[in-house]
Coordinates of C-alpha atoms in Angstrom, one line a residue:
M1 CA 0.0 0.0 0.0
D2 CA 2.8 2.4 0.9
I3 CA 4.5 1.7 -2.5
F4 CA 1.2 2.4 -4.3
L5 CA 0.7 5.7 -2.4
R6 CA 4.2 6.8 -3.0
R7 CA 4.0 6.0 -6.8
A8 CA 0.7 7.9 -6.9
I9 CA 2.3 10.9 -5.3
Y10 CA 5.2 10.7 -7.7
F11 CA 2.9 10.6 -10.7
L12 CA 0.8 13.5 -9.5
V13 CA 3.9 15.6 -8.8
F14 CA 5.2 14.9 -12.3
L15 CA 1.8 16.1 -13.6
L16 CA 2.2 19.3 -11.6
A17 CA 5.7 19.7 -13.1
A18 CA 4.0 19.6 -16.5
S19 CA 1.9 22.7 -15.8
P20 CA 3.9 25.0 -18.2
L21 CA 2.6 22.8 -21.0
I22 CA -1.0 23.2 -20.2
V23 CA -3.3 25.4 -22.2
S24 CA -7.1 25.4 -21.7
E25 CA -10.2 26.1 -23.8
T26 CA -11.1 29.1 -21.6
Y27 CA -10.8 32.8 -21.4
Q28 CA -7.1 33.6 -20.9
P29 CA -6.1 30.0 -22.0
F30 CA -2.4 30.4 -21.1
V31 CA -3.2 31.5 -17.5
I32 CA -6.4 30.0 -16.3
G33 CA -5.7 26.6 -17.7
K34 CA -2.4 26.3 -15.9
A35 CA -3.9 27.5 -12.6
L36 CA -6.8 25.2 -12.7
W37 CA -4.6 22.3 -13.7
F38 CA -2.2 23.0 -10.8
R39 CA -4.9 23.5 -8.2
S40 CA -7.0 20.5 -9.3
I41 CA -4.1 18.1 -9.3
L42 CA -3.0 19.4 -5.9
W43 CA -6.4 18.8 -4.5
I44 CA -6.1 15.2 -5.6
L45 CA -2.6 15.0 -4.2
V46 CA -3.4 16.3 -0.7
P47 CA -5.6 13.5 0.5
I48 CA -3.2 10.9 -0.9
F49 CA -0.4 12.6 0.9
L50 CA -2.3 12.8 4.2
T51 CA -3.1 9.1 3.9
Q52 CA 0.6 8.4 3.5
I53 CA 1.3 10.4 6.6
L54 CA -1.3 8.4 8.6
R55 CA 0.3 5.2 7.5
N56 CA 3.9 6.4 8.0
K57 CA 4.7 9.3 10.3
N58 CA 8.2 9.6 8.8
Y59 CA 6.6 11.6 5.9
L60 CA 5.6 14.4 8.3
P61 CA 7.2 17.7 7.1
D62 CA 10.4 18.5 9.0
K63 CA 10.8 21.7 10.9
N64 CA 12.2 24.2 8.5
I65 CA 12.9 28.0 8.8
G66 CA 11.9 28.3 5.1
F67 CA 8.4 27.0 5.7
L68 CA 8.1 29.3 8.8
I69 CA 9.0 32.4 6.7
F70 CA 6.7 31.2 3.9
G71 CA 3.8 30.9 6.4
V72 CA 4.5 34.3 7.9
F73 CA 4.5 35.8 4.4
I74 CA 1.1 34.3 3.7
L75 CA -0.3 35.7 7.0
F76 CA 1.0 39.2 6.0
Q77 CA -0.5 38.7 2.5
I78 CA -3.9 37.7 4.1
F79 CA -3.7 40.8 6.4
S80 CA -2.9 43.2 3.5
S81 CA -5.6 41.6 1.3
A82 CA -8.2 42.1 4.1
F83 CA -7.5 45.8 4.2
G84 CA -6.7 46.4 0.6
Y85 CA -8.6 48.1 -2.2
D86 CA -10.2 45.0 -3.5
I87 CA -10.3 42.0 -1.0
I88 CA -11.9 39.6 -3.5
N89 CA -9.3 40.3 -6.2
S90 CA -6.5 40.2 -3.6
F91 CA -7.5 36.9 -2.2
W92 CA -8.6 35.0 -5.4
G93 CA -6.5 36.8 -8.0
G94 CA -7.7 38.1 -11.3
M95 CA -8.3 36.2 -14.5
N96 CA -5.2 37.7 -16.1
R97 CA -2.8 36.4 -13.4
M98 CA -4.7 33.9 -11.3
S99 CA -2.4 34.8 -8.3
G100 CA -3.6 36.2 -5.0
V101 CA -3.5 34.6 -1.6
M102 CA -5.2 31.5 -2.8
Q103 CA -2.5 30.7 -5.3
T104 CA 0.2 31.4 -2.7
I105 CA -1.4 28.9 -0.3
H106 CA -1.4 26.3 -3.0
F107 CA 2.3 26.9 -3.6
F108 CA 2.9 26.5 0.2
I109 CA 1.0 23.2 0.4
F110 CA 2.9 21.9 -2.7
S111 CA 6.2 22.9 -1.2
L112 CA 5.3 21.0 2.0
I113 CA 4.4 17.9 0.1
L114 CA 7.5 18.1 -2.2
F115 CA 10.0 18.4 0.7
S116 CA 8.2 15.7 2.7
I117 CA 8.3 13.1 -0.1
F118 CA 11.5 14.0 -2.0
R119 CA 14.1 13.6 0.7
T120 CA 17.1 12.1 -1.1
F121 CA 19.4 13.7 -3.7
K122 CA 18.5 11.1 -6.2
E123 CA 14.8 11.9 -5.9
W124 CA 15.4 15.6 -6.4
V125 CA 17.5 14.9 -9.5
L126 CA 14.6 12.9 -10.8
I127 CA 12.0 15.7 -10.4
F128 CA 14.6 18.2 -11.9
K129 CA 14.9 15.9 -15.0
V130 CA 11.1 15.9 -15.4
I131 CA 11.1 19.7 -15.3
S132 CA 13.9 19.8 -17.9
Y133 CA 12.0 17.5 -20.2
V134 CA 9.0 19.7 -19.9
G135 CA 11.1 22.7 -20.8
L136 CA 12.5 20.8 -23.8
I137 CA 8.9 20.1 -25.1
V138 CA 8.0 23.8 -24.5
S139 CA 11.2 24.7 -26.6
L140 CA 10.2 22.4 -29.4
L141 CA 6.7 23.8 -29.6
G142 CA 8.2 27.2 -29.7
I143 CA 10.5 26.3 -32.6
L144 CA 7.5 24.9 -34.5
E145 CA 5.6 28.1 -33.7
G146 CA 8.5 30.1 -35.2
L147 CA 8.0 28.0 -38.4
N148 CA 4.3 28.9 -38.3
L149 CA 3.4 25.3 -37.3
F150 CA 1.0 25.4 -34.4
S151 CA -0.1 22.4 -32.3
S152 CA -3.8 22.1 -31.9
N153 CA -6.2 20.5 -29.4
F154 CA -7.3 17.8 -31.9
L155 CA -8.9 15.7 -29.1
N156 CA -10.9 18.8 -27.9
L157 CA -9.9 18.2 -24.3
P158 CA -10.3 20.9 -21.6
F159 CA -6.6 20.8 -20.9
W160 CA -3.9 20.2 -23.6
F161 CA -0.6 21.5 -24.7
K162 CA -1.0 23.7 -27.8
T163 CA 0.2 26.9 -29.3
L164 CA -1.8 29.8 -30.7
D165 CA -1.1 32.3 -33.5
Q166 CA -0.6 35.4 -31.3
P167 CA -1.4 39.0 -32.5
F168 CA 2.1 40.2 -31.5
K169 CA 5.7 39.5 -32.6
G170 CA 7.7 37.0 -30.8
I171 CA 7.4 33.3 -29.9
S172 CA 5.4 32.5 -26.8
S173 CA 5.0 28.7 -27.1
T174 CA 2.6 27.4 -24.3
L175 CA 3.3 30.3 -22.0
G176 CA 1.5 32.9 -24.0
N177 CA 4.1 35.6 -23.6
P178 CA 7.6 35.9 -25.1
V179 CA 9.0 37.5 -21.9
Y180 CA 7.6 34.7 -19.7
L181 CA 9.0 32.1 -22.2
S182 CA 12.5 33.6 -22.2
W183 CA 12.7 33.7 -18.4
Y184 CA 11.3 30.2 -18.1
L185 CA 13.7 28.7 -20.7
M186 CA 16.7 30.5 -19.2
L187 CA 16.0 29.0 -15.8
N188 CA 15.3 25.6 -17.4
L189 CA 18.6 25.9 -19.3
I190 CA 20.5 26.5 -16.1
L191 CA 18.8 23.5 -14.5
S192 CA 19.5 21.3 -17.5
L193 CA 23.2 22.2 -17.5
A194 CA 23.4 21.4 -13.8
I195 CA 21.9 18.0 -14.4
L196 CA 24.3 17.4 -17.3
S197 CA 27.2 18.4 -15.1
L198 CA 26.1 15.9 -12.4
N199 CA 25.8 13.1 -15.0
Y200 CA 29.3 14.0 -16.4
E201 CA 30.9 13.9 -13.0
R202 CA 29.2 10.6 -12.2
D203 CA 30.3 9.0 -15.5
K204 CA 33.8 10.4 -15.0
S205 CA 34.0 8.9 -11.5
L206 CA 32.7 5.5 -12.9
R207 CA 35.3 5.4 -15.6
I208 CA 38.1 6.2 -13.0
N209 CA 36.8 3.3 -10.8
L210 CA 36.8 0.9 -13.7
I211 CA 40.3 1.9 -14.7
Y212 CA 41.8 1.5 -11.2

């Protein structure tokens, strides 16, 4: 049972890592789709994670100053939202950004689950590889977009990875904005180079051990 729960958590975390690919058949398809995808999968993930904790207390989140700071930040965000100009928009976020307190709380919960389940260096390398592969797919879709080849939602699903012919210059791939895409791919490139470096050092160490 523990193995099943752990694999289910892994699978759902990998689906969350694929959020940059998601585009929805809604208003603001590049924003709302990703937010709804992320929140919906997280709502499925939470009860599975709690079940895992009930079966094995070792998966309880460790005491971490980072989580404490994150929690204090959310409290300040709630306080400022309550006394802000528009409490509803501050708490739930607007259609154009889907941010607000609610999204921050989702990020906090996801962070707790992530650091509770992924505890070894090997596990973190695995999730980083998934993120890199997602970035590679986003890049390939961007290249196709630059060639005026757009992926479509041919299955007519509510969530899919597709690109749209935008009314502005620049390639936006599945992120809907060239600036967002450039920042995302830059961070993904750094992560991918770090993974390649780790693989190189591991292979180099293996070759040395075989020689001697």
